[in-house]
PDB file of N, CA, C and O in Angstrom, chain B, residues numbered from 101:
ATOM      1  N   UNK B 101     108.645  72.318  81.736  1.00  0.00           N
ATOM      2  CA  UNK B 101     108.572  70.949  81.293  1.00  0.00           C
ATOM      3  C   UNK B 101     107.893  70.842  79.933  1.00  0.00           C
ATOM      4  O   UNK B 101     108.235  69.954  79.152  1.00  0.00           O
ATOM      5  N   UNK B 102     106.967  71.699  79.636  1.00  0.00           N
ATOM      6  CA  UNK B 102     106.450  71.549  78.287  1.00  0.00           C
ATOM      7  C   UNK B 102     107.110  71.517  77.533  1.00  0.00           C
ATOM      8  O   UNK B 102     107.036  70.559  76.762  1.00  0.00           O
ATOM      9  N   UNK B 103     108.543  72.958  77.236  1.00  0.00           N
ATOM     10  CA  UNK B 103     109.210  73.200  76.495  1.00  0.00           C
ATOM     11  C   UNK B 103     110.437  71.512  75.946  1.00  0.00           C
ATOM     12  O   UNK B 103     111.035  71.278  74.896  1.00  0.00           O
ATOM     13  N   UNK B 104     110.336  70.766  77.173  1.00  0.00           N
ATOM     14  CA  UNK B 104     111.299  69.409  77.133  1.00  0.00           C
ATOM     15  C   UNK B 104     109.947  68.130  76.336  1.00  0.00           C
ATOM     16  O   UNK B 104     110.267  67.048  75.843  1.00  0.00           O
ATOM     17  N   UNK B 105     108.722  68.585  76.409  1.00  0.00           N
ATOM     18  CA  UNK B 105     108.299  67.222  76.041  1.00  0.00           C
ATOM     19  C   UNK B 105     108.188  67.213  74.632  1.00  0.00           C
ATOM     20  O   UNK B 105     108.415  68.088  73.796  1.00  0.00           O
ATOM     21  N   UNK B 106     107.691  65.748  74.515  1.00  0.00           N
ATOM     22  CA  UNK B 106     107.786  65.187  73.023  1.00  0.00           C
ATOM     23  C   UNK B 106     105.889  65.971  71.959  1.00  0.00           C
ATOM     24  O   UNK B 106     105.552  65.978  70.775  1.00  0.00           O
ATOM     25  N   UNK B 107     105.506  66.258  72.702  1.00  0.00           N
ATOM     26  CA  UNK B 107     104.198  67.253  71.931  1.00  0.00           C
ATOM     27  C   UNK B 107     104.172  68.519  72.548  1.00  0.00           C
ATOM     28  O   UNK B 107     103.208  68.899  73.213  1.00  0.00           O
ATOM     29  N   UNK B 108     105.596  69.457  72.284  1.00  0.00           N
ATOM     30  CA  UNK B 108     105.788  70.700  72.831  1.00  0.00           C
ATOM     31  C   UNK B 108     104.494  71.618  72.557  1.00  0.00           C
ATOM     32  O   UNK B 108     103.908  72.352  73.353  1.00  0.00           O
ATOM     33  N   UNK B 109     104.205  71.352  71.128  1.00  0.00           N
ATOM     34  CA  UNK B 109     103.337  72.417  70.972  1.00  0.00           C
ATOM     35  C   UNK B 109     102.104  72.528  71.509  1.00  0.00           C
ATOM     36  O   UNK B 109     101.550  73.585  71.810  1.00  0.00           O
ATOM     37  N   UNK B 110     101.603  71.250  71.650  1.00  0.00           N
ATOM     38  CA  UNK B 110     100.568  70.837  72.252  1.00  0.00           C
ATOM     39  C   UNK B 110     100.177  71.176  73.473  1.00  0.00           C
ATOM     40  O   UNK B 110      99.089  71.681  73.751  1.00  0.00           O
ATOM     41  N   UNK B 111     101.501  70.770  74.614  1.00  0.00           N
ATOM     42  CA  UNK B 111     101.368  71.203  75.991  1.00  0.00           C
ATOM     43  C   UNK B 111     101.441  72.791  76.181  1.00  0.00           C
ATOM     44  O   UNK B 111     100.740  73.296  77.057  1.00  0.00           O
ATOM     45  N   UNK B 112     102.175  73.503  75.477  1.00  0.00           N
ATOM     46  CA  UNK B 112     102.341  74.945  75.774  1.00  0.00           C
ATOM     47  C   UNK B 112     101.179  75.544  75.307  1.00  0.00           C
ATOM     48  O   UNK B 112     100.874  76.708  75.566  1.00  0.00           O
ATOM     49  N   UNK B 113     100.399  74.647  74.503  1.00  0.00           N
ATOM     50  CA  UNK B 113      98.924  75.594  74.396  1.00  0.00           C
ATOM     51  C   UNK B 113      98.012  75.221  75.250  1.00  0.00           C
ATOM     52  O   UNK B 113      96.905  75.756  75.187  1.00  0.00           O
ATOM     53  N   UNK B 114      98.333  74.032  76.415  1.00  0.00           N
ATOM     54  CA  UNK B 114      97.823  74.040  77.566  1.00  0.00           C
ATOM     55  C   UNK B 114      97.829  74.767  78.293  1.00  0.00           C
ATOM     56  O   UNK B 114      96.854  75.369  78.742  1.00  0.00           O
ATOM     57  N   UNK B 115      99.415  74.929  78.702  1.00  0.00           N
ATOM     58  CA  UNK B 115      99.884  75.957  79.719  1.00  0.00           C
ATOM     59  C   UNK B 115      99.274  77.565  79.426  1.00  0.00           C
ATOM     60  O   UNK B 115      99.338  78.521  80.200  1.00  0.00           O
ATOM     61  N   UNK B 116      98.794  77.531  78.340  1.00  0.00           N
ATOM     62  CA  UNK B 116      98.605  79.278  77.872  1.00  0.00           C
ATOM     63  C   UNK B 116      96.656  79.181  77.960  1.00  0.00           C
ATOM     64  O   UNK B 116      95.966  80.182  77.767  1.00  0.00           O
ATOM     65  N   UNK B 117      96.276  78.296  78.166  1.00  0.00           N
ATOM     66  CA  UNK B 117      95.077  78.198  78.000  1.00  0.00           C
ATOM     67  C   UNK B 117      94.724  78.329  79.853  1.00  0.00           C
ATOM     68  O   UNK B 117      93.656  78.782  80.265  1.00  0.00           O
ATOM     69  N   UNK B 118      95.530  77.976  80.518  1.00  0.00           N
ATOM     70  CA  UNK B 118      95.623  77.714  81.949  1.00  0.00           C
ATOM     71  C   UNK B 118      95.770  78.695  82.604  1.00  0.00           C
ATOM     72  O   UNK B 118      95.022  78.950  83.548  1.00  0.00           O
ATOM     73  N   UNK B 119      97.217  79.804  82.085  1.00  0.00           N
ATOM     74  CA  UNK B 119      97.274  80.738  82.261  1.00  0.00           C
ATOM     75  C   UNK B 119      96.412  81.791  82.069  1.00  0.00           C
ATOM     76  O   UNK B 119      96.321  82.751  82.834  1.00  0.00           O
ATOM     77  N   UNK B 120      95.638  81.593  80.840  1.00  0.00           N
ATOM     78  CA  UNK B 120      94.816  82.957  80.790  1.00  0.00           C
ATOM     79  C   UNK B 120      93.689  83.277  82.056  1.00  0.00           C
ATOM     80  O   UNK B 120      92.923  84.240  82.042  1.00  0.00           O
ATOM     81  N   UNK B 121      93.767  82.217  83.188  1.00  0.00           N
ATOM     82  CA  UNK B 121      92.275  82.612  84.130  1.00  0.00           C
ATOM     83  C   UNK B 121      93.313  82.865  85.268  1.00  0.00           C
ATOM     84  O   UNK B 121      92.894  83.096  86.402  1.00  0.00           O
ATOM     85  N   UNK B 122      94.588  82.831  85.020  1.00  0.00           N
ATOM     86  CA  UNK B 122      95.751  83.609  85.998  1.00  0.00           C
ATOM     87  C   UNK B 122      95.574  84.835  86.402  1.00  0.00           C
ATOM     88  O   UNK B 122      95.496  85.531  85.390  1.00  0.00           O
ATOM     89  N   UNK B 123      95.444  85.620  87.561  1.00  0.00           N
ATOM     90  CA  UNK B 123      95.836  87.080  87.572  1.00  0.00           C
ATOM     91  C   UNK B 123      97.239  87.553  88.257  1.00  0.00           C
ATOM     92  O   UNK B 123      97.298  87.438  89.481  1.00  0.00           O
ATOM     93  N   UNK B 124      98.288  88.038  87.621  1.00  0.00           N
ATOM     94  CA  UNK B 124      99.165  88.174  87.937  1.00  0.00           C
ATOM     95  C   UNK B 124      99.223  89.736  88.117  1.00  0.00           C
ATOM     96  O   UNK B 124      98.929  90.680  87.385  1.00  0.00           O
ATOM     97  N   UNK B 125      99.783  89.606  89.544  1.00  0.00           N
ATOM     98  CA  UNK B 125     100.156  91.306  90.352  1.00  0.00           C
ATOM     99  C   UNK B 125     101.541  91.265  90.340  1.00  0.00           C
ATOM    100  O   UNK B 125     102.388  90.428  90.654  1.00  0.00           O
ATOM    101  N   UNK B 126     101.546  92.654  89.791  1.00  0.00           N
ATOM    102  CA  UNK B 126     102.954  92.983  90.348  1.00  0.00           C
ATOM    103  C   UNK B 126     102.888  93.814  91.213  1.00  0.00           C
ATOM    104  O   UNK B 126     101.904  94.495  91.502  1.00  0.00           O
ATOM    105  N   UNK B 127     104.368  93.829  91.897  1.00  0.00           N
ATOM    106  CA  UNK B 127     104.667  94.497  93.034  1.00  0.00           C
ATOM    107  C   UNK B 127     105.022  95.874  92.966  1.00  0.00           C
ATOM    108  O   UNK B 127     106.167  96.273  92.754  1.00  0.00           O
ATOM    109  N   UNK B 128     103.704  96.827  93.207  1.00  0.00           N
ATOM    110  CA  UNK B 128     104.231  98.485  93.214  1.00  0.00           C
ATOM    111  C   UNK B 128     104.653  98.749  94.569  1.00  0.00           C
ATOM    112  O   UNK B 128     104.502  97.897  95.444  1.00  0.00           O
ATOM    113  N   UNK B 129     105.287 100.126  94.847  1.00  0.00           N
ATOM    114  CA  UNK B 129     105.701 100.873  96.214  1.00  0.00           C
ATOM    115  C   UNK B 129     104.929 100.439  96.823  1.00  0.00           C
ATOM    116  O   UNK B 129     105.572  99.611  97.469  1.00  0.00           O
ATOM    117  N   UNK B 130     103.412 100.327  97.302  1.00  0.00           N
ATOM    118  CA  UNK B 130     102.859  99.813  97.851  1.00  0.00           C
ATOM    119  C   UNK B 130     103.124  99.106  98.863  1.00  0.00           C
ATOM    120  O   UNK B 130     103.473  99.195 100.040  1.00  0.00           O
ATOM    121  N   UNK B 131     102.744  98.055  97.728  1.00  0.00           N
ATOM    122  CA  UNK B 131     102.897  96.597  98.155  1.00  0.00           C
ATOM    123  C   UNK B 131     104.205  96.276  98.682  1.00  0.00           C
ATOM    124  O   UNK B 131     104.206  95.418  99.565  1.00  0.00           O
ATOM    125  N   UNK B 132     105.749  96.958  98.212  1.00  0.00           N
ATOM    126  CA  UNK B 132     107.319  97.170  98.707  1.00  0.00           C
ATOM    127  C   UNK B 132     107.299  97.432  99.937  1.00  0.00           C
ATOM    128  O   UNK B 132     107.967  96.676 100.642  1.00  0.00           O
ATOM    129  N   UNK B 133     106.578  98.521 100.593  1.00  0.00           N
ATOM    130  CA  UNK B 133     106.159  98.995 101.752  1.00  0.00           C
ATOM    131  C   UNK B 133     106.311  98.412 102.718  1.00  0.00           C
ATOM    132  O   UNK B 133     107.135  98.510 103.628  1.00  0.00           O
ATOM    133  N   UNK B 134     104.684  97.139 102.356  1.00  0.00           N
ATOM    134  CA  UNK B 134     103.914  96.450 103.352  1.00  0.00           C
ATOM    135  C   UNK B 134     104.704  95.027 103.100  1.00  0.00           C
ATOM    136  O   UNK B 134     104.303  94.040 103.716  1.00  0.00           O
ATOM    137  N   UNK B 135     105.720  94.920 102.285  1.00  0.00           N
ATOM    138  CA  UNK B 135     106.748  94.052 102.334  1.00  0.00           C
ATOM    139  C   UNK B 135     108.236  94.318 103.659  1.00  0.00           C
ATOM    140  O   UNK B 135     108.613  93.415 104.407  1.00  0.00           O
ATOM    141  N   UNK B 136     108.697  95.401 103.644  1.00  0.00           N
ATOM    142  CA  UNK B 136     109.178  95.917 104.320  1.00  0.00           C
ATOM    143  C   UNK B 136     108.401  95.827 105.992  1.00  0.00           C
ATOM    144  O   UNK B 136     108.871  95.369 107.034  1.00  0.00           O
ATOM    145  N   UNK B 137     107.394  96.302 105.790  1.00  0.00           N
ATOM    146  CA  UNK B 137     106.794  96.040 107.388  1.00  0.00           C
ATOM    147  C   UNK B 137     106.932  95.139 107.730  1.00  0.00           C
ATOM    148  O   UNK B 137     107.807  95.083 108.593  1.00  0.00           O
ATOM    149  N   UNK B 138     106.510  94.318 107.509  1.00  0.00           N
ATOM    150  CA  UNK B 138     106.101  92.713 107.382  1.00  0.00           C
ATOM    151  C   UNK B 138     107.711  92.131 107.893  1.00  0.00           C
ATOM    152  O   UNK B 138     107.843  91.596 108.994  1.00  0.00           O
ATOM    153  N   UNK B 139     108.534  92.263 107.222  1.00  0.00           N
ATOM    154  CA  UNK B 139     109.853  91.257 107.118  1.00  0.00           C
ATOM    155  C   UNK B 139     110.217  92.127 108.848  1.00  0.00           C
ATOM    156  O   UNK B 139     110.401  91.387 109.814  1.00  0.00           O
ATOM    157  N   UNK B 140     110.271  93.470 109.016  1.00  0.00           N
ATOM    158  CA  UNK B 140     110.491  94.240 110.089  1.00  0.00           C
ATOM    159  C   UNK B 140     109.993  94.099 111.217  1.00  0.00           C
ATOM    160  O   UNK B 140     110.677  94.508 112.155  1.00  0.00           O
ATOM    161  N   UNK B 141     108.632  93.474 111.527  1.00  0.00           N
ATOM    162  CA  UNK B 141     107.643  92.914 112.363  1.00  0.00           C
ATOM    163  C   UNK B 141     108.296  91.499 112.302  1.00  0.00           C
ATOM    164  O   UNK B 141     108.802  91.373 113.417  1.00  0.00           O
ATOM    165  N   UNK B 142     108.439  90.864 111.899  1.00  0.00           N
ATOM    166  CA  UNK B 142     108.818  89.273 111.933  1.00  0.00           C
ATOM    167  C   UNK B 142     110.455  89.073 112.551  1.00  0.00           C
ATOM    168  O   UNK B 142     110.989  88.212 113.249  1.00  0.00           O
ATOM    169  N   UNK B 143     110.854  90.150 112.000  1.00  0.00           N
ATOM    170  CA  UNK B 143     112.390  90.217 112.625  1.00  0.00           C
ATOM    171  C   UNK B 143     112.333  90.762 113.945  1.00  0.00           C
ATOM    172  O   UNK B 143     113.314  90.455 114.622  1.00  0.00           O
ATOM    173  N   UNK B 144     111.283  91.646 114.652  1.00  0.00           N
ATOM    174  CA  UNK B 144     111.379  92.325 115.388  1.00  0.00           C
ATOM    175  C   UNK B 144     110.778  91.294 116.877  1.00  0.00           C
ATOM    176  O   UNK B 144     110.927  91.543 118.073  1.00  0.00           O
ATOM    177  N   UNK B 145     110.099  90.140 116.229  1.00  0.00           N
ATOM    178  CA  UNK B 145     109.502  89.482 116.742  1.00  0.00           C
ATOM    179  C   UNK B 145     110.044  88.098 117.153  1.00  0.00           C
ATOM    180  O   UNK B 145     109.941  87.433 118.185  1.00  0.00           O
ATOM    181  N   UNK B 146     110.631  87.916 116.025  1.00  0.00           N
ATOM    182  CA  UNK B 146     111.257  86.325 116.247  1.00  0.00           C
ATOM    183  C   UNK B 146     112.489  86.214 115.782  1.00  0.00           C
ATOM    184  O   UNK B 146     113.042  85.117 115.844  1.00  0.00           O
ATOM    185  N   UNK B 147     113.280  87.553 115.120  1.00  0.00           N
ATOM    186  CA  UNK B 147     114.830  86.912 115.092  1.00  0.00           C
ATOM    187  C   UNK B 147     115.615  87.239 116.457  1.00  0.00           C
ATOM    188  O   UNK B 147     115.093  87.890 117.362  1.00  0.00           O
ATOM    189  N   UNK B 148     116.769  86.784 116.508  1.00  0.00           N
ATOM    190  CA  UNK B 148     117.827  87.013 117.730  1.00  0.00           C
ATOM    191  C   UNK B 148     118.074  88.389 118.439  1.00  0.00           C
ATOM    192  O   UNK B 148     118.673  89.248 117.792  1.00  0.00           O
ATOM    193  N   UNK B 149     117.709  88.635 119.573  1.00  0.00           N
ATOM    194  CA  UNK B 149     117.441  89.869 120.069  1.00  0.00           C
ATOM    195  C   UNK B 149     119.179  90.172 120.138  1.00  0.00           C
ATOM    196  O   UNK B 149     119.270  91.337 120.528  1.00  0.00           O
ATOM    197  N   UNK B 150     120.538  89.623 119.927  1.00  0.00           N
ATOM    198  CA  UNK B 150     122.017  89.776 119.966  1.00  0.00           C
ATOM    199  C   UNK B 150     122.196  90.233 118.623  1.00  0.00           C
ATOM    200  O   UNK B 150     121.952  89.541 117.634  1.00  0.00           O
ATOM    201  N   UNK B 151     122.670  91.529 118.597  1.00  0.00           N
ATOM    202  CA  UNK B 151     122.912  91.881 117.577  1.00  0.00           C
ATOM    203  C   UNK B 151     123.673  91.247 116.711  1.00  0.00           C
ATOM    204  O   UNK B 151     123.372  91.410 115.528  1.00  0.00           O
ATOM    205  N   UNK B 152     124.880  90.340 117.040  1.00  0.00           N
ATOM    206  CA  UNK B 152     125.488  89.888 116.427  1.00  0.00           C
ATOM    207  C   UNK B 152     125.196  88.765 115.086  1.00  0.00           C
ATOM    208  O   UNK B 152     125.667  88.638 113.956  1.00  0.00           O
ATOM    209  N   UNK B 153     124.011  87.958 116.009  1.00  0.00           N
ATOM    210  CA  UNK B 153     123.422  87.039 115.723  1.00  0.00           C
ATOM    211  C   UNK B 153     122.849  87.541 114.487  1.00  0.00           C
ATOM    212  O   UNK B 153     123.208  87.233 113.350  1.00  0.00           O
ATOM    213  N   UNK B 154     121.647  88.583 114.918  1.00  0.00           N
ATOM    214  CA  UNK B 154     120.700  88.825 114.410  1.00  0.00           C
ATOM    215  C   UNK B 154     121.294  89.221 112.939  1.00  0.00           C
ATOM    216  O   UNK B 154     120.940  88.573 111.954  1.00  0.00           O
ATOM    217  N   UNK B 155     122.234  90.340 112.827  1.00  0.00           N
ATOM    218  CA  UNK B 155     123.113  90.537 111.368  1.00  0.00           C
ATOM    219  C   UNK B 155     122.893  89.238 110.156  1.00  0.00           C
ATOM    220  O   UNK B 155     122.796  89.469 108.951  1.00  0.00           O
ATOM    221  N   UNK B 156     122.851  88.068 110.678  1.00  0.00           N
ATOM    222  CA  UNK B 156     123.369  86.820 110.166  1.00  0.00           C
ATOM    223  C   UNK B 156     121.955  85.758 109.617  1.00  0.00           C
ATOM    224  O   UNK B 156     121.927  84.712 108.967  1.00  0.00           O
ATOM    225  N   UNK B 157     121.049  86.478 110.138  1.00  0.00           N
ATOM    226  CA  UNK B 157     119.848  85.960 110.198  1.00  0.00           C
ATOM    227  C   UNK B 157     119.376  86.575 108.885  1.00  0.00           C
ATOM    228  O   UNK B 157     119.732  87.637 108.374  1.00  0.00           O
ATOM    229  N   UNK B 158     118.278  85.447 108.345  1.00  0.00           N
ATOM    230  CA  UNK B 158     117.857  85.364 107.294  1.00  0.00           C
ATOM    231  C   UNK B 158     116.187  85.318 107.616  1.00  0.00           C
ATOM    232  O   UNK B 158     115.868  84.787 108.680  1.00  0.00           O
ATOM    233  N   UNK B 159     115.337  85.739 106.928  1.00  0.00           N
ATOM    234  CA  UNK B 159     113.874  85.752 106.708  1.00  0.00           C
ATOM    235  C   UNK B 159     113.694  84.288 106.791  1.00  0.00           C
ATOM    236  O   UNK B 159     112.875  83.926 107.636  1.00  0.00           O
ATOM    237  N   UNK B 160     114.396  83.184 105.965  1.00  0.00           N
ATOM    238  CA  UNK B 160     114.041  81.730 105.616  1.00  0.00           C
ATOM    239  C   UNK B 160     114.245  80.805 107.364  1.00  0.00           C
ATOM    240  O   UNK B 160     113.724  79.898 108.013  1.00  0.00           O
ATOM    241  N   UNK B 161     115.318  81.765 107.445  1.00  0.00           N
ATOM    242  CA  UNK B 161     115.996  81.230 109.400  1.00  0.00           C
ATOM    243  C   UNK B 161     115.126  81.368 110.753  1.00  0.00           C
ATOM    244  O   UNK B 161     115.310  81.185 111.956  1.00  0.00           O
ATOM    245  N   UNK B 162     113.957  81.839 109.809  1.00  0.00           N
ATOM    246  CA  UNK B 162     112.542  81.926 111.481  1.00  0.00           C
ATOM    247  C   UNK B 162     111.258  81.280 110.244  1.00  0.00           C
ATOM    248  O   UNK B 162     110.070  81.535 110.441  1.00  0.00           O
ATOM    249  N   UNK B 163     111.640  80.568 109.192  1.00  0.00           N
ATOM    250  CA  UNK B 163     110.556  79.657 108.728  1.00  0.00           C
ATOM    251  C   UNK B 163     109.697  80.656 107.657  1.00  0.00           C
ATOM    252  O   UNK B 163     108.575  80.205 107.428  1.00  0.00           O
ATOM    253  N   UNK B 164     109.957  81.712 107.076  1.00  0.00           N
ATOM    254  CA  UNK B 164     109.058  82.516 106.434  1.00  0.00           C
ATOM    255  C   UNK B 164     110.207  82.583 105.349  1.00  0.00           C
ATOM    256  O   UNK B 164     111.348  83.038 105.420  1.00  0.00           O
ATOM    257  N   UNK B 165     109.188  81.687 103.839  1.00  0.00           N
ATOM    258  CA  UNK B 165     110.333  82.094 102.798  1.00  0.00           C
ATOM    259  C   UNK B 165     109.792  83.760 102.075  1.00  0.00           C
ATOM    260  O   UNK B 165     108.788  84.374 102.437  1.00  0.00           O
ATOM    261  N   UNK B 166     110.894  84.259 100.870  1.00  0.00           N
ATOM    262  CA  UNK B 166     110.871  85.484 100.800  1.00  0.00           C
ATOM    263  C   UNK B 166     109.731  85.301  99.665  1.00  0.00           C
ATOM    264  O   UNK B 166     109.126  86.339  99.396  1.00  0.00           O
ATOM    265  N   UNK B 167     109.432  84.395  99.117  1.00  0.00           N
ATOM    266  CA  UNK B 167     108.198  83.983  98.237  1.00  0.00           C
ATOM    267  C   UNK B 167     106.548  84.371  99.191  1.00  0.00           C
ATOM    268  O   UNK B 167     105.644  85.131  98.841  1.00  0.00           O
ATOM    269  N   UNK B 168     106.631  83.699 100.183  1.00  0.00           N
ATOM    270  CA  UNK B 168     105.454  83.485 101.007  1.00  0.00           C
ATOM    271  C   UNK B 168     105.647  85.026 101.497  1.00  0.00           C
ATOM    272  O   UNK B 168     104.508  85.492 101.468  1.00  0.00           O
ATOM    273  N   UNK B 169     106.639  86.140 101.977  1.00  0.00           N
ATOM    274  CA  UNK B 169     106.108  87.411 102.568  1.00  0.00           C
ATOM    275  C   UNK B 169     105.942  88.055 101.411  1.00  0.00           C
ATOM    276  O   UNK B 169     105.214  89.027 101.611  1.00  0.00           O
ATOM    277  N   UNK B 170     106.328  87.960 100.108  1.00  0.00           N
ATOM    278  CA  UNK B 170     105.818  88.522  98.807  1.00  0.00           C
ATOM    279  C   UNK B 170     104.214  88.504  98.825  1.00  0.00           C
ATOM    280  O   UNK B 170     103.493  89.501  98.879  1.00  0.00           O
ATOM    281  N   UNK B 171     103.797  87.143  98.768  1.00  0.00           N
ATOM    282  CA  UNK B 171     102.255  86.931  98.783  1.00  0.00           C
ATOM    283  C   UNK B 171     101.630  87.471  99.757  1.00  0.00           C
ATOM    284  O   UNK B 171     100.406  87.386  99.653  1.00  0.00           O
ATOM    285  N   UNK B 172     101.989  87.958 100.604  1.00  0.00           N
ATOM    286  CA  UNK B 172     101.319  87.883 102.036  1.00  0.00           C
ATOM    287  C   UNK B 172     101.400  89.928 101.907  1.00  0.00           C
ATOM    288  O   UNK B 172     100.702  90.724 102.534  1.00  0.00           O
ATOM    289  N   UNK B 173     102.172  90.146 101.185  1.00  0.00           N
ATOM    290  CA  UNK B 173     102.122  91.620 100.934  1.00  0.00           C
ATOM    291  C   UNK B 173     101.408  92.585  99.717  1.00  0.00           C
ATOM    292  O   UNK B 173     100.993  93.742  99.647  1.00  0.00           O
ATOM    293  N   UNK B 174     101.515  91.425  98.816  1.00  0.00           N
ATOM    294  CA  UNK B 174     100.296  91.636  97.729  1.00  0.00           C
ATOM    295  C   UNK B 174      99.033  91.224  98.484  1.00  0.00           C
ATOM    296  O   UNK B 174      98.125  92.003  98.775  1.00  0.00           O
ATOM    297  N   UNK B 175      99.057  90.299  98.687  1.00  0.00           N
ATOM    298  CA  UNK B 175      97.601  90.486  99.807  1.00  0.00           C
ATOM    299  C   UNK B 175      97.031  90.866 100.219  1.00  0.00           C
ATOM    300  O   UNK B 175      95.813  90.856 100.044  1.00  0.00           O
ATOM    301  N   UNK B 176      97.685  91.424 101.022  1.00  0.00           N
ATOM    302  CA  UNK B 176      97.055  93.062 101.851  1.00  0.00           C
ATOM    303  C   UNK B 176      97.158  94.136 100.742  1.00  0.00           C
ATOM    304  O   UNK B 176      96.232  94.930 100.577  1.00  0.00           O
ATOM    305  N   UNK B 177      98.331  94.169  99.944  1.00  0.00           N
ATOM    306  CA  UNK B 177      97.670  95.602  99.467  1.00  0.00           C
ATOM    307  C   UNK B 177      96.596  95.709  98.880  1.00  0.00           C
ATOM    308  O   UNK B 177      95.848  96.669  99.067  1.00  0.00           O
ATOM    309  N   UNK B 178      96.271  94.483  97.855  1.00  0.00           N
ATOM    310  CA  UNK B 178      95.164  94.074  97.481  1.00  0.00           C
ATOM    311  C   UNK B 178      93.827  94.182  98.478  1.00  0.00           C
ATOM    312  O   UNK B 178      92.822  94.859  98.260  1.00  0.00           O
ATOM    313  N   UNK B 179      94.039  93.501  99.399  1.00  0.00           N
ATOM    314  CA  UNK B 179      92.821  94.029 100.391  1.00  0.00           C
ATOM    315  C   UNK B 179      92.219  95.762 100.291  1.00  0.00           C
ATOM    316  O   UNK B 179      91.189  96.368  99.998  1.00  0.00           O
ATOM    317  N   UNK B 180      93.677  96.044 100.763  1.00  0.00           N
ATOM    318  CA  UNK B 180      93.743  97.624 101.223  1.00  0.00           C
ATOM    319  C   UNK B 180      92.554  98.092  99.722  1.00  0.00           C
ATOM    320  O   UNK B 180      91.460  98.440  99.278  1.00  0.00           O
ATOM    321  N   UNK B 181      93.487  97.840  99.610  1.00  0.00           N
ATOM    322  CA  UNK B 181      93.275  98.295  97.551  1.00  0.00           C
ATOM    323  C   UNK B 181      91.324  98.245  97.620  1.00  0.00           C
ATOM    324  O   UNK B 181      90.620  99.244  97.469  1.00  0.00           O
ATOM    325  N   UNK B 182      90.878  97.031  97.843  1.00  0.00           N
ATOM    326  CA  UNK B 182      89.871  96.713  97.142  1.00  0.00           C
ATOM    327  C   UNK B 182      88.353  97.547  98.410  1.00  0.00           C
ATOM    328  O   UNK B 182      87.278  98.108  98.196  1.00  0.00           O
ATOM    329  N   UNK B 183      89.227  97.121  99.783  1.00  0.00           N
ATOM    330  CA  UNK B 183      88.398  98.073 100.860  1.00  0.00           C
ATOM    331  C   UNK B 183      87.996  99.389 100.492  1.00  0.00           C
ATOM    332  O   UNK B 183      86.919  99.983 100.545  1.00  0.00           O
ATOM    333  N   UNK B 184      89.839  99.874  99.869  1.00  0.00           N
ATOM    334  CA  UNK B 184      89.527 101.117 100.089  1.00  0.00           C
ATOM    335  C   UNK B 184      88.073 102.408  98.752  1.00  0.00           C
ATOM    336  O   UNK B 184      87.412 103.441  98.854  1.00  0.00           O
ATOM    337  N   UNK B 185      88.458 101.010  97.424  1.00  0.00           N
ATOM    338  CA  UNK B 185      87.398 100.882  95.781  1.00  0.00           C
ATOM    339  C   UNK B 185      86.039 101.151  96.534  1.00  0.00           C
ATOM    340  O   UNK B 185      85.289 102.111  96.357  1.00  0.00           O
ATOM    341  N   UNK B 186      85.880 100.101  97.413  1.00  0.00           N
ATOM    342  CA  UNK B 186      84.304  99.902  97.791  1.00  0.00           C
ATOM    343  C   UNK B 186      83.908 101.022  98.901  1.00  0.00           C
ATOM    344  O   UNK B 186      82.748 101.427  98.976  1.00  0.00           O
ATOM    345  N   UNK B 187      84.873 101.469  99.704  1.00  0.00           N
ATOM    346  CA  UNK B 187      84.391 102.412 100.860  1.00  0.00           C
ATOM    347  C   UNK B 187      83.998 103.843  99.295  1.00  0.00           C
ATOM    348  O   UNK B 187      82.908 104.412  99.262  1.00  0.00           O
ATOM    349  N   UNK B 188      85.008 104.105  98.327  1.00  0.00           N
ATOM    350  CA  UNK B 188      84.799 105.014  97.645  1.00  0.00           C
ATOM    351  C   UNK B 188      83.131 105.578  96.791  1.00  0.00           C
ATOM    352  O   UNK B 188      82.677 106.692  96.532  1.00  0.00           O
ATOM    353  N   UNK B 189      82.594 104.105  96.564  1.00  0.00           N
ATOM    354  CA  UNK B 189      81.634 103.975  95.942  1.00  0.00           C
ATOM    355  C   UNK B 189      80.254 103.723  97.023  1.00  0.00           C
ATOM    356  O   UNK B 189      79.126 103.561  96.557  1.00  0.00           O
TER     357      UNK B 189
END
């Protein structure tokens, strides 16, 4: 929306001023992993035990979007991650 308003320059040096106390993770093997578990446990748990069904079924189709098991997998690795910093020291 910044890029559409009438004091573009103005707002995008909001948005960048906002952003800088952002920490953005990306997703290594890791974290792919404990993404994989996660969607595998949830399917294993609450999609359609009929195979047929189940083929057809979607992550979003038992209420978990693929945004929210992203977060929920950086999460933990992050946990993992930060447990494992402090047990080291």
């Amino acid at each position: 929306m910044a890029y559409n308003s009438q004091q573009r320059e103005a707002n995008l040096a909001k948005v960048q001023a906002f952003l800088e106390d952002i920490a953005i993770y990306s997703i290594d093997e890791e974290t792919a992993d404990i993404y994989g578990q996660f969607k595998a446990e949830i399917f294993a748990k609450f999609a359609p035990k009929e195979k047929k069904k189940r083929r057809k079924t979607r992550i979003q189709d038992l209420g978990i979007s693929d945004n929210d098991l992203s977060i929920a997998a950086i999460a933990s690795a992050l946990r993992t991650y930060h447990s494992f910093s402090r047990q080291r020291f």
